[in-house]
PDB file of C-alpha atoms in Angstrom:
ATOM      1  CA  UNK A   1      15.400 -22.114 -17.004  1.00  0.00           C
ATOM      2  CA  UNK A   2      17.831 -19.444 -15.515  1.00  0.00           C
ATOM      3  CA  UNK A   3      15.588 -18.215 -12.875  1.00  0.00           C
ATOM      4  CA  UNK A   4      17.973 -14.994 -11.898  1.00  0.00           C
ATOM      5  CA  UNK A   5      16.687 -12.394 -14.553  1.00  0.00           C
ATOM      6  CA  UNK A   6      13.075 -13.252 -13.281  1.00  0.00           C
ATOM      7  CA  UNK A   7      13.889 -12.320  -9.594  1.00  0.00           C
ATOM      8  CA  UNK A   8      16.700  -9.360 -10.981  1.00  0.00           C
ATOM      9  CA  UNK A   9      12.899  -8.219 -12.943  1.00  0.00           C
ATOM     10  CA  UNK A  10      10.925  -8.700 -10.148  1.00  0.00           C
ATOM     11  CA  UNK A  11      13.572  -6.770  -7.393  1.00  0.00           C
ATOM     12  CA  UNK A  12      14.561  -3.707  -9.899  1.00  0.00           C
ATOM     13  CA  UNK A  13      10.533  -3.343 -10.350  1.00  0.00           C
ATOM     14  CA  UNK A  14       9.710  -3.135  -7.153  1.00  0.00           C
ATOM     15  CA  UNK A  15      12.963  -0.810  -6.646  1.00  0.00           C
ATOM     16  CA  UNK A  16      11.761   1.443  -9.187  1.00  0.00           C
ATOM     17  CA  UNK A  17       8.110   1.988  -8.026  1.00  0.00           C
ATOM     18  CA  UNK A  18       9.319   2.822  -4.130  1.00  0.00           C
ATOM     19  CA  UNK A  19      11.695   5.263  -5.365  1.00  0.00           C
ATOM     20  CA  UNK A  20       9.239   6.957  -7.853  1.00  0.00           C
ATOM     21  CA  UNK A  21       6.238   6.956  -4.790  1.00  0.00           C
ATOM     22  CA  UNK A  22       8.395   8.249  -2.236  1.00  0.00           C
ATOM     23  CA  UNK A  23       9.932  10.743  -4.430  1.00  0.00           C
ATOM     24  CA  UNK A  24       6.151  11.490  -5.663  1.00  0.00           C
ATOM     25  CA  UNK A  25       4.620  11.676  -2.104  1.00  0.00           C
ATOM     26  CA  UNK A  26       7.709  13.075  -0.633  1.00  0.00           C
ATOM     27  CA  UNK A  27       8.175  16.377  -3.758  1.00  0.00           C
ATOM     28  CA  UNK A  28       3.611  16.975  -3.433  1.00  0.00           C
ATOM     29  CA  UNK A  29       3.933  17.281   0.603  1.00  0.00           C
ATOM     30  CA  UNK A  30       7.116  19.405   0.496  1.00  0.00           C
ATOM     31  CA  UNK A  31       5.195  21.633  -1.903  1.00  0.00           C
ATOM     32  CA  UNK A  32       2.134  22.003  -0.121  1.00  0.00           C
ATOM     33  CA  UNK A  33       3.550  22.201   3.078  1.00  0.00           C
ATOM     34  CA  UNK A  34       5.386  25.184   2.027  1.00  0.00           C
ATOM     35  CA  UNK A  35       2.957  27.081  -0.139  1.00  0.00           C
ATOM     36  CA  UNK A  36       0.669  26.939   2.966  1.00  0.00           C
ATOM     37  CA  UNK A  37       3.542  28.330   5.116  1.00  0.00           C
ATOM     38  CA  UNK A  38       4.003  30.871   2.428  1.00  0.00           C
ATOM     39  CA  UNK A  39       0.090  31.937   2.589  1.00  0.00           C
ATOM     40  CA  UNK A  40       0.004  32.025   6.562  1.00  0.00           C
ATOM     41  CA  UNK A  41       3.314  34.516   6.586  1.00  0.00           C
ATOM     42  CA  UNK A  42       1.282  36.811   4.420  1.00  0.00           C
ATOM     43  CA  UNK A  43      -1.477  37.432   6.836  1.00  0.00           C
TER      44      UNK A  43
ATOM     45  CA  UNK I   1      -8.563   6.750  17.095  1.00  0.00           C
ATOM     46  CA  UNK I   2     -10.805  10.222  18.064  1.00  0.00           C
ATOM     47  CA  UNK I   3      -7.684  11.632  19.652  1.00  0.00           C
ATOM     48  CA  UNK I   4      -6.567  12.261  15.885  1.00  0.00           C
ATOM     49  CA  UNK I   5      -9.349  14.077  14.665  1.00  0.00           C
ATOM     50  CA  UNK I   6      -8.222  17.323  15.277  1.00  0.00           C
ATOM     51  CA  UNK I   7      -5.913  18.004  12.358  1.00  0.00           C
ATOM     52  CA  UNK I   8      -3.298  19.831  14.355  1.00  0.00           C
ATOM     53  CA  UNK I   9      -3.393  17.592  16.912  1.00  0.00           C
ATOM     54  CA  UNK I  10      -2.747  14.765  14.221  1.00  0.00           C
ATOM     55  CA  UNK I  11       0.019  17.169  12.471  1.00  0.00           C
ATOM     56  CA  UNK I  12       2.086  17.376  15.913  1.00  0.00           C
ATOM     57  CA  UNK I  13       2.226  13.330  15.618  1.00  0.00           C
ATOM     58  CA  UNK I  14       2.542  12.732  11.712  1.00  0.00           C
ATOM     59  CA  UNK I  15       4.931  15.552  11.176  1.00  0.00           C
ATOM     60  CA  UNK I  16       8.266  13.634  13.311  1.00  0.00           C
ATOM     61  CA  UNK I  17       6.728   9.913  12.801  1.00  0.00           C
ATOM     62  CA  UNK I  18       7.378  10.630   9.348  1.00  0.00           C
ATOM     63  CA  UNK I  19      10.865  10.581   8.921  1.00  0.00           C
ATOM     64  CA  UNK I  20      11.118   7.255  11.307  1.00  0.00           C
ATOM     65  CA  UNK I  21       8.978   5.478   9.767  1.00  0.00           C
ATOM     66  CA  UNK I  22      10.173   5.601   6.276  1.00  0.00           C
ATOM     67  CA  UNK I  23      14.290   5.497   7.179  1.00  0.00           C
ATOM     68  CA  UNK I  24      13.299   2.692   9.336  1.00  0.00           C
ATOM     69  CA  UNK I  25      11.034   1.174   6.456  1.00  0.00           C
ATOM     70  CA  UNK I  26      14.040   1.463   3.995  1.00  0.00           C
ATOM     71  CA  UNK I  27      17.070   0.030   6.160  1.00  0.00           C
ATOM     72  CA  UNK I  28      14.555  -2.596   7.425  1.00  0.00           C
ATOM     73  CA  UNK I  29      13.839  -3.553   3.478  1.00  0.00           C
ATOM     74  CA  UNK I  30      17.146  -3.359   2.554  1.00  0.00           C
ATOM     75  CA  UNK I  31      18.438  -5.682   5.203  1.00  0.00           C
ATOM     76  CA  UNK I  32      15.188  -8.315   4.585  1.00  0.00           C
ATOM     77  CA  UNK I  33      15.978  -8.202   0.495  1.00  0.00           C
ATOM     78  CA  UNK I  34      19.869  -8.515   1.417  1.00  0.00           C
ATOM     79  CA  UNK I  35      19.161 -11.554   3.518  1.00  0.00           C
ATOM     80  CA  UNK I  36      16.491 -12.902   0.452  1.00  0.00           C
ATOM     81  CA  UNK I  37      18.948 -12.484  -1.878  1.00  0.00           C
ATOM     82  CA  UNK I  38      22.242 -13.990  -0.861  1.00  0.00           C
ATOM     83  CA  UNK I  39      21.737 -15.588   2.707  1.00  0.00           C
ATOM     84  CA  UNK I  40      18.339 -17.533   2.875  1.00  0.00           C
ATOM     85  CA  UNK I  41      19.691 -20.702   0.914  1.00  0.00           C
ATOM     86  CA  UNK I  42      17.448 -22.052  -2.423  1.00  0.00           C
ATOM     87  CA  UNK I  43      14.190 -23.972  -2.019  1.00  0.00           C
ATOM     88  CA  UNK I  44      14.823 -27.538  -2.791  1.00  0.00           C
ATOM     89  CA  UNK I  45      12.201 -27.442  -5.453  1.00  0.00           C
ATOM     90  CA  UNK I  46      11.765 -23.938  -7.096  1.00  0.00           C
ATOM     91  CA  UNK I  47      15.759 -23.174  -6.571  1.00  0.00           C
ATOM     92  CA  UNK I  48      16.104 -19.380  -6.923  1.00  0.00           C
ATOM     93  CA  UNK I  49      13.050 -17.852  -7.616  1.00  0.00           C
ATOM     94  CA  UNK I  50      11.387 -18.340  -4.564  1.00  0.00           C
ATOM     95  CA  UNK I  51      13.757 -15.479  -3.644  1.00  0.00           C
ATOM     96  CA  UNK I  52      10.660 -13.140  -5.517  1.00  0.00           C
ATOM     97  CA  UNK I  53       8.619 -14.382  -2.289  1.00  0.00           C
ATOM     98  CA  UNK I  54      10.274 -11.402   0.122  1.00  0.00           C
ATOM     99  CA  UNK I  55       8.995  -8.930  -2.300  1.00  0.00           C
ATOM    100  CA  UNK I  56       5.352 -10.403  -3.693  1.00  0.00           C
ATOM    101  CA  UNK I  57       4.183 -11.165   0.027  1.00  0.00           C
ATOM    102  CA  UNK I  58       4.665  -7.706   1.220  1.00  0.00           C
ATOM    103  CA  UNK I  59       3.077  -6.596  -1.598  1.00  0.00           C
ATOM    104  CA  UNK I  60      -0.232  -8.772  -1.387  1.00  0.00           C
ATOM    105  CA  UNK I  61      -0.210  -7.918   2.409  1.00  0.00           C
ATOM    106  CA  UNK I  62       0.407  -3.761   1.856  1.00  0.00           C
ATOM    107  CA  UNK I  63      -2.495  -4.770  -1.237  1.00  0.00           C
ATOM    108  CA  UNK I  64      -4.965  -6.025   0.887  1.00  0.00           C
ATOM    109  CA  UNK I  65      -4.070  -4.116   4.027  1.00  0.00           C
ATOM    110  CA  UNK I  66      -4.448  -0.953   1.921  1.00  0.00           C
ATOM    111  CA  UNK I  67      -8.181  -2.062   1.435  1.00  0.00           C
ATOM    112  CA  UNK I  68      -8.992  -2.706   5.208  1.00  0.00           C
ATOM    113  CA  UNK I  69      -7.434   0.473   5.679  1.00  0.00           C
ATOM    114  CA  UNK I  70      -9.916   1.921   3.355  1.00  0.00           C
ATOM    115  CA  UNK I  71     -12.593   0.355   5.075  1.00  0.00           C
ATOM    116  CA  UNK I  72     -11.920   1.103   8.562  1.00  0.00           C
ATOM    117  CA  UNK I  73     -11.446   4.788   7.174  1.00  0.00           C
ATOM    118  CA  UNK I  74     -15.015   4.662   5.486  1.00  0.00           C
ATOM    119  CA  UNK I  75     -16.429   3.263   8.611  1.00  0.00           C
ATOM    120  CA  UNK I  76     -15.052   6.380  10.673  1.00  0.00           C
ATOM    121  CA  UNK I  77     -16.059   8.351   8.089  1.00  0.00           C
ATOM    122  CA  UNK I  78     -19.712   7.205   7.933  1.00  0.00           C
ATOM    123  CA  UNK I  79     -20.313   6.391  11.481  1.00  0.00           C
ATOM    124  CA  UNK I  80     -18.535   8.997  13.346  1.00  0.00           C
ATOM    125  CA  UNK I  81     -18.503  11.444  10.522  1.00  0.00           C
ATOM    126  CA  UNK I  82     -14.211  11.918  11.971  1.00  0.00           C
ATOM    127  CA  UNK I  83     -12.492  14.923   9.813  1.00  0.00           C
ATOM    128  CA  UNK I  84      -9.359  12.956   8.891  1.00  0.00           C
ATOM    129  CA  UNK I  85     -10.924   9.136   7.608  1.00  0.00           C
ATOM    130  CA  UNK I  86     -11.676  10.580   3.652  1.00  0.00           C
ATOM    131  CA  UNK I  87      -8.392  12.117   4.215  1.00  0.00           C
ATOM    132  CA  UNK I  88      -6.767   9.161   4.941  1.00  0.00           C
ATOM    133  CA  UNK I  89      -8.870   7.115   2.447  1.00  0.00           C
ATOM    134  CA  UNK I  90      -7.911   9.206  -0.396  1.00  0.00           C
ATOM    135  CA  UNK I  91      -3.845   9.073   1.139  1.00  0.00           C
ATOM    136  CA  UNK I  92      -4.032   4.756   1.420  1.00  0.00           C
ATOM    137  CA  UNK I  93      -5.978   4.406  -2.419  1.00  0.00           C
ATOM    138  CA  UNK I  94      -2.652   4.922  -4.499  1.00  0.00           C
ATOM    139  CA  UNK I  95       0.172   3.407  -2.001  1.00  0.00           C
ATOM    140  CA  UNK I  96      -2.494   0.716  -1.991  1.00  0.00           C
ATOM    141  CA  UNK I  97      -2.899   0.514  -6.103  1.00  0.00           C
ATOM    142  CA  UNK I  98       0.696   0.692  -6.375  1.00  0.00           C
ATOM    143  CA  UNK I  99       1.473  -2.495  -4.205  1.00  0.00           C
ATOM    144  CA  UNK I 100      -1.704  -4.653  -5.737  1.00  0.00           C
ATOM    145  CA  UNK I 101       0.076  -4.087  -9.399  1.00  0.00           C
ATOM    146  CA  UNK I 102       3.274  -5.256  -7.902  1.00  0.00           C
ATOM    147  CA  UNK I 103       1.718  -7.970  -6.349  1.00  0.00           C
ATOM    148  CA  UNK I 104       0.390  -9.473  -9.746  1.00  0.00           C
ATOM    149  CA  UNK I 105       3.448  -8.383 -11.647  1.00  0.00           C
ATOM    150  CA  UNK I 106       6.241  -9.778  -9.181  1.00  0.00           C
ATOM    151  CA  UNK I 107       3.976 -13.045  -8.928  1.00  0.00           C
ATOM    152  CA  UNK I 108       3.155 -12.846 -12.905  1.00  0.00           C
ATOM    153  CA  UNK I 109       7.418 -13.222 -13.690  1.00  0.00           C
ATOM    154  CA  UNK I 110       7.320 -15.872 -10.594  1.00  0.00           C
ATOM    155  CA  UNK I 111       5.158 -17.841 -12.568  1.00  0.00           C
ATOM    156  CA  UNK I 112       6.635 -18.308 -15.462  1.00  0.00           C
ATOM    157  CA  UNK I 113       9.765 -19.788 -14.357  1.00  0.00           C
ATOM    158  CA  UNK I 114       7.913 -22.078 -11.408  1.00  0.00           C
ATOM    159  CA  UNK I 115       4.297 -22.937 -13.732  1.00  0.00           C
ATOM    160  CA  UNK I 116       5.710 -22.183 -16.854  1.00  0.00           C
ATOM    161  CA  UNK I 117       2.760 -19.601 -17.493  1.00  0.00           C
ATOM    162  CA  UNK I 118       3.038 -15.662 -16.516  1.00  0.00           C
ATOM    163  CA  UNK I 119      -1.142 -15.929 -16.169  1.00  0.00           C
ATOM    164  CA  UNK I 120      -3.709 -18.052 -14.970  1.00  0.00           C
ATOM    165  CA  UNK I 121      -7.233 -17.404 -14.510  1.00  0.00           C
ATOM    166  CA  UNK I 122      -7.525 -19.036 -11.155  1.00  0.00           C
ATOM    167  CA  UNK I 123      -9.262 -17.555  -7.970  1.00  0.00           C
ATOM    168  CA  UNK I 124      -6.148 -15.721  -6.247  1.00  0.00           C
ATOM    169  CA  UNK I 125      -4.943 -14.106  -9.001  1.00  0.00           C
ATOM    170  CA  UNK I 126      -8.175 -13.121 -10.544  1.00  0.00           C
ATOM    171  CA  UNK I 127      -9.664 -11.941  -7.192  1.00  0.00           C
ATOM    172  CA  UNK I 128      -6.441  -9.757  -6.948  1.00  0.00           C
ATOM    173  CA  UNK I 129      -6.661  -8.405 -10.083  1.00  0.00           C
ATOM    174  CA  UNK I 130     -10.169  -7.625  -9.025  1.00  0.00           C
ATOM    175  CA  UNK I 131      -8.994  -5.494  -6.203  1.00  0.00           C
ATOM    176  CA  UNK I 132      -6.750  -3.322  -8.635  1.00  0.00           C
ATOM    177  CA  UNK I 133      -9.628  -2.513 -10.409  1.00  0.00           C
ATOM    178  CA  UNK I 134     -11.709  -1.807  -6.972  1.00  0.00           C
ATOM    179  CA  UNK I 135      -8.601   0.650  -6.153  1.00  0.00           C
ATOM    180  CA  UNK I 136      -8.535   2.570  -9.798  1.00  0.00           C
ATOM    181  CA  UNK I 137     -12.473   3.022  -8.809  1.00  0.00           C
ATOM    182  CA  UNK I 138     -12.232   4.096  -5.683  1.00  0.00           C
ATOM    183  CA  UNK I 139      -9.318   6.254  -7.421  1.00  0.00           C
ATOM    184  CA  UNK I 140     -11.886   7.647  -9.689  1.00  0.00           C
ATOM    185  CA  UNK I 141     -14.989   8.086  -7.124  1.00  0.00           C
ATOM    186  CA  UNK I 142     -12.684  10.212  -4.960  1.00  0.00           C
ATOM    187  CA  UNK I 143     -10.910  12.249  -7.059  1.00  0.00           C
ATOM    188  CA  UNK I 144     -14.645  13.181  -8.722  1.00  0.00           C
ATOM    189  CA  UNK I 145     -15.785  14.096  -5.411  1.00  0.00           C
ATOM    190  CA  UNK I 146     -12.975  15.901  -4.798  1.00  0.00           C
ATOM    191  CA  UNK I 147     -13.367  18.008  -8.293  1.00  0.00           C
ATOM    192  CA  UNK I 148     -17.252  18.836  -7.230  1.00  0.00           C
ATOM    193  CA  UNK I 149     -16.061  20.049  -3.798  1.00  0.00           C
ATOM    194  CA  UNK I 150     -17.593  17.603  -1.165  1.00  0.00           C
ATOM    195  CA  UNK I 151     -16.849  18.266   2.270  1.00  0.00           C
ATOM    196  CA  UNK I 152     -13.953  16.809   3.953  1.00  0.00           C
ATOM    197  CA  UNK I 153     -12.573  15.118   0.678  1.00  0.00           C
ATOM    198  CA  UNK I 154     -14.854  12.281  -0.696  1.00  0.00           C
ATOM    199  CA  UNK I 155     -18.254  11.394  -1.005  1.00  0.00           C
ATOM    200  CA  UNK I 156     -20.651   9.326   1.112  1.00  0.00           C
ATOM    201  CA  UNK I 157     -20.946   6.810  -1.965  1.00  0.00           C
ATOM    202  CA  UNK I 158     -17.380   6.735  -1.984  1.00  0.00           C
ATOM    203  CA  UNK I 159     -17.635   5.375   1.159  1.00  0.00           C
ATOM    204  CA  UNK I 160     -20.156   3.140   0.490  1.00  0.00           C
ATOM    205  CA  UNK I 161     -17.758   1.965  -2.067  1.00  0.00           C
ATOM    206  CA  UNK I 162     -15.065   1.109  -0.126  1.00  0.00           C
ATOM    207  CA  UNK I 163     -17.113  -0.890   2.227  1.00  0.00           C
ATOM    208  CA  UNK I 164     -18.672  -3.025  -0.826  1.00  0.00           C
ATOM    209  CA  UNK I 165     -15.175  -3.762  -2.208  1.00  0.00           C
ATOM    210  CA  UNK I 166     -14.207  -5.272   1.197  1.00  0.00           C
ATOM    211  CA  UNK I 167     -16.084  -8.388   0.516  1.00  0.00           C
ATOM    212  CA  UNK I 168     -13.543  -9.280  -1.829  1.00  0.00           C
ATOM    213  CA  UNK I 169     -11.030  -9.442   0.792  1.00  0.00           C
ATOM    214  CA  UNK I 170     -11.951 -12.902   2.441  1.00  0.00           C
ATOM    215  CA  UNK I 171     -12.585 -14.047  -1.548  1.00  0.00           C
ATOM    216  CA  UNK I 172      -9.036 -13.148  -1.932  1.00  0.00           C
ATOM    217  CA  UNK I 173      -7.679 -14.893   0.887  1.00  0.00           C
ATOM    218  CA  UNK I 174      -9.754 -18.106   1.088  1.00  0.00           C
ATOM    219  CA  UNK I 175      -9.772 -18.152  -3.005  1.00  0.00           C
ATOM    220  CA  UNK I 176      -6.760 -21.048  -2.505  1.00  0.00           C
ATOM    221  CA  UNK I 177      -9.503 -23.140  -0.156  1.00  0.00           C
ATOM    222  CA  UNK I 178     -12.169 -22.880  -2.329  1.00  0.00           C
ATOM    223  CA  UNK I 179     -11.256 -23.143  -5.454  1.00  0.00           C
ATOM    224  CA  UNK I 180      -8.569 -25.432  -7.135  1.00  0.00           C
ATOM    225  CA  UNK I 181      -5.486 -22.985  -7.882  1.00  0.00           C
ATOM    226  CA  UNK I 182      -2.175 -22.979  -9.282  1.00  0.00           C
ATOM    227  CA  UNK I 183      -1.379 -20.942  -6.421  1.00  0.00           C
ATOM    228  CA  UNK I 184       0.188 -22.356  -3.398  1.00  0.00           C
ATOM    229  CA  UNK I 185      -2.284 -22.691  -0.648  1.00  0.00           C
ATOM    230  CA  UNK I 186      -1.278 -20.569   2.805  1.00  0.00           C
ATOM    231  CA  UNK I 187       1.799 -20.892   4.745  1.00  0.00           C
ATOM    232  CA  UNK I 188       1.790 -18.598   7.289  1.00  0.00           C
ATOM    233  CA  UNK I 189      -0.831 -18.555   9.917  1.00  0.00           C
ATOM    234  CA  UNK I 190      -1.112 -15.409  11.920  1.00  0.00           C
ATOM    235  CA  UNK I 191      -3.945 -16.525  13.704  1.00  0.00           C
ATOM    236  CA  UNK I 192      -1.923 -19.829  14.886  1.00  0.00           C
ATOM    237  CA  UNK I 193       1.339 -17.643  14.836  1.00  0.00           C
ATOM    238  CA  UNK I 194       2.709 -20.787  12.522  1.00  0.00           C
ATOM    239  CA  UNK I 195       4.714 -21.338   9.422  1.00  0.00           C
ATOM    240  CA  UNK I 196       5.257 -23.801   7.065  1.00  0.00           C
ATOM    241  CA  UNK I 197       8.279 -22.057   5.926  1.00  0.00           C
ATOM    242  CA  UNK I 198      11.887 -22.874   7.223  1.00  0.00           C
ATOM    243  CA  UNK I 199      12.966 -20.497   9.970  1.00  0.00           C
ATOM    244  CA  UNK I 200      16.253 -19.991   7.765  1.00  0.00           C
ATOM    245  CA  UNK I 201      14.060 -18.625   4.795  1.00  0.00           C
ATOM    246  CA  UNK I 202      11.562 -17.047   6.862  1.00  0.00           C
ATOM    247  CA  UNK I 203      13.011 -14.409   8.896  1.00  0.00           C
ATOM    248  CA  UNK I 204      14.161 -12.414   6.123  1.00  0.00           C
ATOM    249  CA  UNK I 205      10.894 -12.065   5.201  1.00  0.00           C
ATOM    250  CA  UNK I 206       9.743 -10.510   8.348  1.00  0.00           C
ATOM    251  CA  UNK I 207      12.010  -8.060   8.168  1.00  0.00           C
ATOM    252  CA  UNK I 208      10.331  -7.145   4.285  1.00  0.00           C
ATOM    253  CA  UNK I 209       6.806  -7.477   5.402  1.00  0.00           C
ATOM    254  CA  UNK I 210       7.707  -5.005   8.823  1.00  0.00           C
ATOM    255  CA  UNK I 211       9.853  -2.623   6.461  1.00  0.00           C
ATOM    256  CA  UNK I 212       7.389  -2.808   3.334  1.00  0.00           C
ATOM    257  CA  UNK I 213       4.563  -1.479   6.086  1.00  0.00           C
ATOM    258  CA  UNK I 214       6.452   1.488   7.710  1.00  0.00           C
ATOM    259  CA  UNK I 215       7.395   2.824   4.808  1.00  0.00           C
ATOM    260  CA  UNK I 216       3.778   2.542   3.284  1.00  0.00           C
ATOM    261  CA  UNK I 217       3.159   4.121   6.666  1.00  0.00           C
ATOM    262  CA  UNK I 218       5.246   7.350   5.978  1.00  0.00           C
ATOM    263  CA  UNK I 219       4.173   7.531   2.340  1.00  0.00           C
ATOM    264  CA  UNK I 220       0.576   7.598   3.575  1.00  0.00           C
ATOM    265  CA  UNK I 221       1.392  10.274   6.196  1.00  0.00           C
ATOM    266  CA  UNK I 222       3.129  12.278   3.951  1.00  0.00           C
ATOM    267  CA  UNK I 223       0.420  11.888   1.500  1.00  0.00           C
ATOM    268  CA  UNK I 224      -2.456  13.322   4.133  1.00  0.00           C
ATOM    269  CA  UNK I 225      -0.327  16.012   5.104  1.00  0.00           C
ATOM    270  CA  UNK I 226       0.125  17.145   1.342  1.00  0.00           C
ATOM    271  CA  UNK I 227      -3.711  16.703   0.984  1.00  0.00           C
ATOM    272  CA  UNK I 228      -3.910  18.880   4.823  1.00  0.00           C
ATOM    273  CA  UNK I 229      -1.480  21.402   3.392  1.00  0.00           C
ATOM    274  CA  UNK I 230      -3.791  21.371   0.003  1.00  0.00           C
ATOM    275  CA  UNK I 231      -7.088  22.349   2.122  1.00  0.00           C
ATOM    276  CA  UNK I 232      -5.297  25.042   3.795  1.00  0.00           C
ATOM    277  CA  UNK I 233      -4.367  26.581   0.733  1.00  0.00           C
ATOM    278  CA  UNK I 234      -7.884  26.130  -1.143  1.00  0.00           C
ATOM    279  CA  UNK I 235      -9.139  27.711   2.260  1.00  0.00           C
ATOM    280  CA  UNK I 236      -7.100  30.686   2.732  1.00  0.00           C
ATOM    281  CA  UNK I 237      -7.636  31.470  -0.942  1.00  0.00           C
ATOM    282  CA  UNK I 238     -11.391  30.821  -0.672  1.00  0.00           C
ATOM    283  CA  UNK I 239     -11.231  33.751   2.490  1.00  0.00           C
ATOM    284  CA  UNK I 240      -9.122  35.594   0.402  1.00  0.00           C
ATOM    285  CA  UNK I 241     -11.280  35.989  -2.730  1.00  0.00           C
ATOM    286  CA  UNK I 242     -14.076  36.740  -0.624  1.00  0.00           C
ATOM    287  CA  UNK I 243     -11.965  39.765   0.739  1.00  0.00           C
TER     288      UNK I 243
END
């Protein structure tokens, strides 16, 4: 058995779910951070 | 660990640790899956595949670690009642789901090509699959307490929780000891600083495991600060409303 798709699978899976969490974590904190900077300027 | 509690004081620290921790995390796994891909030479017996080991074993480390994270947070929480542990619980539960799935999915499509089976009910895997479903609880419990507005984040039974799912943690790693298991037993020894591994196949694997942690470091602290950021906001507009 070929065993280069399996560890191609198990490399571009893993690839995909860092990318996705960091862009997740990365886009909520960028967000927040900036909505509360928003609300402090106003006072 | 008390230094911390003070959310600004933890801010000043997360804020620039942030960005070195997760460029660091990235060039370090990019170098270790590099190296695990085209310069650690094939195992004499599985060939290839064992090249899914720099991936799976940072992932059942950042799996399990992600629990004992959990714990230690619950413990601060419960004991010293400290203003940032269900913060930091609620920031490690995902990160920590996220890397027990790809723990049982990179070592499901190992499988098939080294046992010839993508599942076996056998005490690792199942105990791991356990502790995926301990996470999407803990998931749950949190983001309920959340919803009803508990102070600081998440509930004492959360907590509670947490501490109660650690028990599966030595079941997870003594599972290949106890219990007959398709499974390879350990072969790294942290305690004894030992390895059964080649030195040629093994370094690249430190630099996964080291580069797989920082950068579940930085998603962690940029998870707390979003949740920081959030109780600002929900703060402020509490104030606000009441004029």
């Amino acid at each position: 058995m070929n065993p280069w798709p399996f560890v191609i699978a198990a490399y571009g899976l893993t690839f995909v779910a860092t990318v996705a969490t960091s862009l997740w974590a990365w886009q909520r904190a960028r967000q927040a951070e900036r909505r509360a900077a928003d609300l402090l300027e106003r006072d | 660990m008390h230094v911390l509690a003070n959310p600004r004081r933890f801010l000043a620290i997360a804020v620039p640790a942030t960005p070195w921790c997760f460029w660091g995390g990235i060039a370090l796994i990019l170098a270790g899956c590099w190296a695990g891909l085209f310069v650690a030479p094939a195992d004499y017996l599985q060939g290839h595949s064992f090249r899914i080991l720099y991936i799976h074993v940072p992932a059942a480390w950042l799996g399990m670690g992600g629990w004992s994270g959990l714990t230690i947070a619950a413990i601060m929480q419960l004991v010293w009642r400290h203003p940032l542990a269900s913060v930091a619980g609620r920031a490690i539960a995902v990160p920590g789901a996220i890397f027990t799935a790809l723990c049982l999915a990179t070592g499901s499509i190992w499988g098939r090509p080294t046992w010839g089976t993508w599942w076996e009910w056998d005490g690792r895997l199942t105990s791991m699959l356990l502790l995926l479903f301990l996470y999407i609880g803990y998931i749950a419990l949190a983001r309920s307490s959340v919803e009803r507005g508990d102070a600081g984040g998440v509930s004492r039974v959360t907590a509670i929780y947490a501490l109660i799912g650690a028990l599966n943690l030595p079941v997870i790693h003594y599972s290949v000891v106890w219990w007959n298991s398709l499974h390879q037993a350990k072969s790294i020894s942290i305690v004894r600083m030992s390895s059964s591994i080649d030195p040629s196949m093994l370094w690249p694997l430190g630099l996964t495991v080291l580069g797989f942690t920082l950068w579940f470091t930085a998603i962690v602290l940029l998870r707390m600060r979003a949740m920081l950021a959030e109780n600002r906001i929900e703060a402020r507009l509490r104030r606000m409303s009441r004029g």
